[in-house]
mmCIF file of C-alpha atoms and ligand atoms in Angstrom:
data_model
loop_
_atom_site.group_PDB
_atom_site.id
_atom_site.type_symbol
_atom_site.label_atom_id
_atom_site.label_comp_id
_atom_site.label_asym_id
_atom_site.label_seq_id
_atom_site.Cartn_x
_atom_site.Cartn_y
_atom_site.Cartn_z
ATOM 1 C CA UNK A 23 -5.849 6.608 -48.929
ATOM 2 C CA UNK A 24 -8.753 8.405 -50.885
ATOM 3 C CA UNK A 25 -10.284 11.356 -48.929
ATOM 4 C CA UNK A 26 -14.190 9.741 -48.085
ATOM 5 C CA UNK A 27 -16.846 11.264 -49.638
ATOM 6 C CA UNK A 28 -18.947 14.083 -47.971
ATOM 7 C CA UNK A 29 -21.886 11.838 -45.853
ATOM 8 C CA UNK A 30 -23.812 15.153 -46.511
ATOM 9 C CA UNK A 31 -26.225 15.695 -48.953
ATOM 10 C CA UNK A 32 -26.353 19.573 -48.398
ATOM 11 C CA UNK A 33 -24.794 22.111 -46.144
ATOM 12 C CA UNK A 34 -27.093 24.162 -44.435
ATOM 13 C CA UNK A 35 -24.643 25.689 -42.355
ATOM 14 C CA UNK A 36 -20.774 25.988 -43.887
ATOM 15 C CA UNK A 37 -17.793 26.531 -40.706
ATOM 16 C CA UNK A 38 -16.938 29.905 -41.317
ATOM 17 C CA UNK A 39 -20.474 31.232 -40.967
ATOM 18 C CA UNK A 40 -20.672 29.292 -37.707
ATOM 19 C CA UNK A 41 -17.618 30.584 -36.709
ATOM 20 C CA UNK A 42 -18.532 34.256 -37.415
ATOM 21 C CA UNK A 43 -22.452 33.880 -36.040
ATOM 22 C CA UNK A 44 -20.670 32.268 -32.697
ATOM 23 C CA UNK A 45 -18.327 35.409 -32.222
ATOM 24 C CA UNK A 46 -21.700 37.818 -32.578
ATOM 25 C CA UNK A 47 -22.963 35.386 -29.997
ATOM 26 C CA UNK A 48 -20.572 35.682 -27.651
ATOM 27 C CA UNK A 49 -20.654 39.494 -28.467
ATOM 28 C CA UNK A 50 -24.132 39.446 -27.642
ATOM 29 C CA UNK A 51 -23.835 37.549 -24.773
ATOM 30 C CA UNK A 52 -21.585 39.919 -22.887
ATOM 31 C CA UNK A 53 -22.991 43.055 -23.769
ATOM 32 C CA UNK A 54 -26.170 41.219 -22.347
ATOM 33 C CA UNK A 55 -25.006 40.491 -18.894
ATOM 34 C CA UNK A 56 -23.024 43.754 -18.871
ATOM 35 C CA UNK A 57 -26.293 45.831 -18.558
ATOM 36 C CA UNK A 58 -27.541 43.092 -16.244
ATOM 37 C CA UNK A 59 -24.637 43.969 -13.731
ATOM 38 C CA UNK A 60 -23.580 40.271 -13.907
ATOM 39 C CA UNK A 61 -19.947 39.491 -13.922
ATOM 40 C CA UNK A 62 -19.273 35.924 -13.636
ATOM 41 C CA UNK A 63 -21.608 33.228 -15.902
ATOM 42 C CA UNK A 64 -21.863 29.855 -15.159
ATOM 43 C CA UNK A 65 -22.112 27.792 -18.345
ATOM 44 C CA UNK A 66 -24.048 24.815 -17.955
ATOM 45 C CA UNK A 67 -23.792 22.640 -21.599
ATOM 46 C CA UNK A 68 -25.550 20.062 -22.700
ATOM 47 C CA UNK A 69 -23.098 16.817 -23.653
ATOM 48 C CA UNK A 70 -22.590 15.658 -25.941
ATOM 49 C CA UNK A 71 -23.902 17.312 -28.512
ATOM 50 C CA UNK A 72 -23.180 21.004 -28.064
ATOM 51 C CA UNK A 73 -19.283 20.753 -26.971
ATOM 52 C CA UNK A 74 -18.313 22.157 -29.822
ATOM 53 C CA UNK A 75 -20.600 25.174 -29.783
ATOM 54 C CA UNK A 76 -19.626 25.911 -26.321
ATOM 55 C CA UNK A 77 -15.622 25.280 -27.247
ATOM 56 C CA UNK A 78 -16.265 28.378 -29.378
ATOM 57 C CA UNK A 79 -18.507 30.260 -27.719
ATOM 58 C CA UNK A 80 -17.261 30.167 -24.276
ATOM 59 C CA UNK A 81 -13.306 30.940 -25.710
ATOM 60 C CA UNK A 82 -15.128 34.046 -27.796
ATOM 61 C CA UNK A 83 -16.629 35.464 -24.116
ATOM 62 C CA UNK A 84 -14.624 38.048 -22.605
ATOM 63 C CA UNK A 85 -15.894 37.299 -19.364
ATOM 64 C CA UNK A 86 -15.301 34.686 -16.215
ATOM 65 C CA UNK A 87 -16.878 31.592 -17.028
ATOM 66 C CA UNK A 88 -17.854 28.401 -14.840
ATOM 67 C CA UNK A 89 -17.966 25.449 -16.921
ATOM 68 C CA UNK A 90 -20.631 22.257 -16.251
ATOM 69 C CA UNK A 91 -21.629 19.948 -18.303
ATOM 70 C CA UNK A 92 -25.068 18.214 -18.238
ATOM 71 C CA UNK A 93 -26.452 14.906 -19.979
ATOM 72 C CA UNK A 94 -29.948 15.054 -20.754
ATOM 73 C CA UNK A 95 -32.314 12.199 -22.177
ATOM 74 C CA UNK A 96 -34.858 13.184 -24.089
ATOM 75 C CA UNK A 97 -34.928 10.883 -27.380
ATOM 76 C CA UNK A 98 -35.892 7.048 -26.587
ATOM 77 C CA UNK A 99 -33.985 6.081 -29.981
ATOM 78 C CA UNK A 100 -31.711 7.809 -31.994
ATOM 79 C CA UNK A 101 -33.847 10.528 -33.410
ATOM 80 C CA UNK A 102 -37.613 10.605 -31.845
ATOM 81 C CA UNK A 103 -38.283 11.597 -28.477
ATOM 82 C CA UNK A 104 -40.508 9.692 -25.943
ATOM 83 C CA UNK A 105 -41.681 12.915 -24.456
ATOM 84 C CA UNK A 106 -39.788 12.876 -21.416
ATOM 85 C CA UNK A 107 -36.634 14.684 -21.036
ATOM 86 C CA UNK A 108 -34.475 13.800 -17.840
ATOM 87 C CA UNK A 109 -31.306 14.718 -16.341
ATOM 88 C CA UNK A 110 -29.087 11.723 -16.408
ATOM 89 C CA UNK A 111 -26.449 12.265 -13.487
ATOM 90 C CA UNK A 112 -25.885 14.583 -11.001
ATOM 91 C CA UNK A 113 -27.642 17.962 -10.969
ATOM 92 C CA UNK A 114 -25.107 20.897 -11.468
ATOM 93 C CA UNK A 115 -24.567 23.180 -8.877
ATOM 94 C CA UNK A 116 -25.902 26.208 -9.433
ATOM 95 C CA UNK A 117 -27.214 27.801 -6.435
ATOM 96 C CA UNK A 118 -26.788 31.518 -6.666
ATOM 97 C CA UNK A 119 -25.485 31.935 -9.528
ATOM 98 C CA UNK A 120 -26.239 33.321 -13.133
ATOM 99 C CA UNK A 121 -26.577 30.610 -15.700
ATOM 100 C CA UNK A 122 -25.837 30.767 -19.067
ATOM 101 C CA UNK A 123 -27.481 27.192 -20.996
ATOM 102 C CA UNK A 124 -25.639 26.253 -23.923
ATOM 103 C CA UNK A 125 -27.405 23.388 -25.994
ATOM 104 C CA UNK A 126 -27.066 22.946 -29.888
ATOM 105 C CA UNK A 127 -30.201 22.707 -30.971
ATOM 106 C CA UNK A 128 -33.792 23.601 -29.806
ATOM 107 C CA UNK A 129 -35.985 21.346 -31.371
ATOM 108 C CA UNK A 130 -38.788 19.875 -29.334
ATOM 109 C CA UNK A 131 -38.372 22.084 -26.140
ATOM 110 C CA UNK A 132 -38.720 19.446 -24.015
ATOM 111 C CA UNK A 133 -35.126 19.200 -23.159
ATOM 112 C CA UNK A 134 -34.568 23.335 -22.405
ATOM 113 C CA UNK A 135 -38.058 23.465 -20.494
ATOM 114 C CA UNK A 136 -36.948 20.399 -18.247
ATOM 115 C CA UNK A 137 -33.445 21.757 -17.625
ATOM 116 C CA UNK A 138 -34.283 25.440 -17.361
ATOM 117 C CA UNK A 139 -37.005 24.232 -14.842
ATOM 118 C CA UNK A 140 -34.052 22.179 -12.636
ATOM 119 C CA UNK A 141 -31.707 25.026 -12.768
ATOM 120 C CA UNK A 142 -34.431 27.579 -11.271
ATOM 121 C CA UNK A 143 -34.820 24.853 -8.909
ATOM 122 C CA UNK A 144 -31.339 24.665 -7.914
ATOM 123 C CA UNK A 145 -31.522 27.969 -6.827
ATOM 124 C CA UNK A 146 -29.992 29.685 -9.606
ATOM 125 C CA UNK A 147 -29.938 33.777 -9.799
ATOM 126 C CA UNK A 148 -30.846 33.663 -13.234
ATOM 127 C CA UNK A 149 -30.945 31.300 -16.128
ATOM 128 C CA UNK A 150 -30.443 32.502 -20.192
ATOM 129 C CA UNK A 151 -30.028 29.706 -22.876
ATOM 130 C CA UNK A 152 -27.762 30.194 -26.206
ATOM 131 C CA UNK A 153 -28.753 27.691 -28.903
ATOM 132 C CA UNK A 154 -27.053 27.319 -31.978
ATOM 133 C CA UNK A 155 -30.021 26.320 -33.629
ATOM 134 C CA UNK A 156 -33.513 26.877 -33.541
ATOM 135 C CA UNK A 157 -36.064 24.171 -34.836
ATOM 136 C CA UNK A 158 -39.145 25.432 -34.678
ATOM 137 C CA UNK A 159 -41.251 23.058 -36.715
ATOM 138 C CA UNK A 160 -40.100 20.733 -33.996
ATOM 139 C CA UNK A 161 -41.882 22.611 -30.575
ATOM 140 C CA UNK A 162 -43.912 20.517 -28.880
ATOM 141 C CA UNK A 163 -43.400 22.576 -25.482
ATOM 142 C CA UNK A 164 -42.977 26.160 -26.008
ATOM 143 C CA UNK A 165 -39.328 27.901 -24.858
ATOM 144 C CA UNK A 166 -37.858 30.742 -26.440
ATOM 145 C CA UNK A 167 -34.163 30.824 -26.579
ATOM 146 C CA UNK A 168 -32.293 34.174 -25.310
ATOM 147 C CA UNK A 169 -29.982 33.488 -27.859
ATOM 148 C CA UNK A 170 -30.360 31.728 -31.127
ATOM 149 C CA UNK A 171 -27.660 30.974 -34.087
ATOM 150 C CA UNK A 172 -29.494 30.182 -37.027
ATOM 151 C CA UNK A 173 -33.170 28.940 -37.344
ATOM 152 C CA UNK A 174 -33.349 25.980 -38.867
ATOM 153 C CA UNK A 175 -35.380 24.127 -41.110
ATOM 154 C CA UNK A 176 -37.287 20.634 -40.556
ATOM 155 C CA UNK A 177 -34.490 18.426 -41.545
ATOM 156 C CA UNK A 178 -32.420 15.984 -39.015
ATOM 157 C CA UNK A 179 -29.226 17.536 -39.219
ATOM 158 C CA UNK A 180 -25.528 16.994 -38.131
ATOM 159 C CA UNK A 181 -22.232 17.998 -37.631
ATOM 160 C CA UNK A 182 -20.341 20.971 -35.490
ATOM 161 C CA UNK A 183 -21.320 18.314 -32.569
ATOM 162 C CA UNK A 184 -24.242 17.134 -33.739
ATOM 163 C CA UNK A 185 -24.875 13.368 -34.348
ATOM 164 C CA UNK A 186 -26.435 10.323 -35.552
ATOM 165 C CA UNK A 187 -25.694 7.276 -33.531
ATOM 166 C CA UNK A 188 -22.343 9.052 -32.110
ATOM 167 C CA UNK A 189 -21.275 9.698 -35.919
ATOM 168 C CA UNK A 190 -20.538 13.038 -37.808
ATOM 169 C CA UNK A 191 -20.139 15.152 -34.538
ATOM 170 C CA UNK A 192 -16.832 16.107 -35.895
ATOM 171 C CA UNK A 193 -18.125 17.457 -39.513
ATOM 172 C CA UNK A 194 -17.085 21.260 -39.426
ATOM 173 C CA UNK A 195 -20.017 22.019 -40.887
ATOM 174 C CA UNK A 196 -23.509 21.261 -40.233
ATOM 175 C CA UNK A 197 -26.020 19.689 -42.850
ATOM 176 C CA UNK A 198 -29.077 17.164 -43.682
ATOM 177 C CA UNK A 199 -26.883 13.499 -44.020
ATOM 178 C CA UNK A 200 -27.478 12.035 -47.630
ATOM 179 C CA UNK A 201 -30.861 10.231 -48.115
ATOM 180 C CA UNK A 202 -29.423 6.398 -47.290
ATOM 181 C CA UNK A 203 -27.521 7.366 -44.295
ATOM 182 C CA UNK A 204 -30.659 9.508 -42.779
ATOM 183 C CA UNK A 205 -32.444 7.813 -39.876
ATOM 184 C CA UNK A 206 -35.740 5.988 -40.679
ATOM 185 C CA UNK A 207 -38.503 8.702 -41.186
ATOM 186 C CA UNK A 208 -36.584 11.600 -42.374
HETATM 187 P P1 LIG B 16 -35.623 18.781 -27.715
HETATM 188 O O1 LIG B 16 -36.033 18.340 -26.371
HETATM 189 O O2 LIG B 16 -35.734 20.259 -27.946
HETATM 190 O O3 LIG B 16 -34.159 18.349 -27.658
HETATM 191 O O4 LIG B 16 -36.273 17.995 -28.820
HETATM 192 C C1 LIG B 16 -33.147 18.794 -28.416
HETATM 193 C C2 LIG B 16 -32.185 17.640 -28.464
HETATM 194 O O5 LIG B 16 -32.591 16.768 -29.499
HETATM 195 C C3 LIG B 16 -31.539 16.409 -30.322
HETATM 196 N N1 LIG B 16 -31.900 16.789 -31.708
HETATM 197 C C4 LIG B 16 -31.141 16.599 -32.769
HETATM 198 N N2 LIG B 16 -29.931 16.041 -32.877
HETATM 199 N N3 LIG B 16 -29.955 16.470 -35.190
HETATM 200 C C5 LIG B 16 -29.345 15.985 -34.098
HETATM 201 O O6 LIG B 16 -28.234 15.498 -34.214
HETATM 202 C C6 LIG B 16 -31.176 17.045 -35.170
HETATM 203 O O7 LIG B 16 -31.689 17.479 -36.196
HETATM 204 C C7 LIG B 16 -31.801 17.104 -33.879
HETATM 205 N N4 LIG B 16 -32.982 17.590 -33.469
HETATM 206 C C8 LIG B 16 -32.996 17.378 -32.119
HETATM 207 C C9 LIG B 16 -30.340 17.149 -29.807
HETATM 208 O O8 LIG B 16 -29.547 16.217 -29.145
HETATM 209 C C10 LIG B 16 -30.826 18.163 -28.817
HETATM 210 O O9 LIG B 16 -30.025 18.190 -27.678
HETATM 211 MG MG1 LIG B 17 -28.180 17.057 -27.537
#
């Protein structure tokens, strides 16, 4: 069978540079909480889309690491949001502990401001967020990330977990799709 043709129209971000910015992440990450006195995070990740980012960046942490996921709703269709980010699910447990967000992409803030809000809630000793990407054309709430990847520009991109309609999370790399496969709008 032919190999398919790339659905991207340019990589923004090629798989050994996320590979290499992740390990500095994770780097960062525990020389962070090392001054902070905190031994054990608890890594709460937003599904689906940054799996892959936390695969990497929680295997690249030299430290012990609770693991929940999260699903968040944000984005009435595929790729606009209605404003409203909820959690979808139950609420992690997180009372107590030091939180460590990982999401793959900051865009709007909506999402990170609703979650980081729920985790303080919860009771949590702390909360720090790791993005792999910032967006911040996108902000319509502000949130700063703790840690950020790459910033990125105003394009819809996917790959490395990221999606459109459930496709392309499993592209390597991350990049804008080609024009006729883009969403309506971008
Ligand atoms: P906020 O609330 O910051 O939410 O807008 C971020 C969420 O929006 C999704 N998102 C994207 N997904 N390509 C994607 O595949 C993009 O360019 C993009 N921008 C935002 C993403 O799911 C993230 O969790
Ligand atoms: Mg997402």
């Amino acid at each position: 069978m032919p190999a398919a043709e790339s659905p991207l129209a340019s990589v923004l971000f090629p798989a050994a540079r996320i590979a290499s910015r992740v390990r500095e992440l994770a780097d960062d990450i525990a020389r962070e909480t090392d001054l902070a006195g905190i031994d054990e995070l608890t890594a709460v990740v937003v599904a689906d889309g940054a799996l892959m980012f936390a695969a990497d960046l929680l295997r690249a942490l030299p430290r012990p690491v609770r693991f929940q996921s999260v699903k968040m709703s944000s984005y009435g269709g595929a790729t606009h949001s209605s404003g409203v980010a909820r959690l979808i699910g139950p609420a992690p447990e997180v009372n107590g502990r030091h939180v460590l967000i990982v999401e793959d992409i900051l865009d709007t803030g909506l999402t990170l401001n609703a979650l980081h809000a729920l985790l303080l809630a919860g009771g949590a000793a702390s909360v720090r967020t790791a993005v792999l990407l910032d967006k911040p054309a996108g902000r319509r709430s502000p949130y700063a990330a703790d840690h950020v990847g790459f910033i990125c520009p105003d394009a819809f991109v996917v790959g490395y977990g990221l999606d459109f309609d459930g496709r392309y999370r499993n592209l390597p790399e991350i990049g804008e799709l080609r024009r006729e496969l883009r969403p309506a709008g971008h």
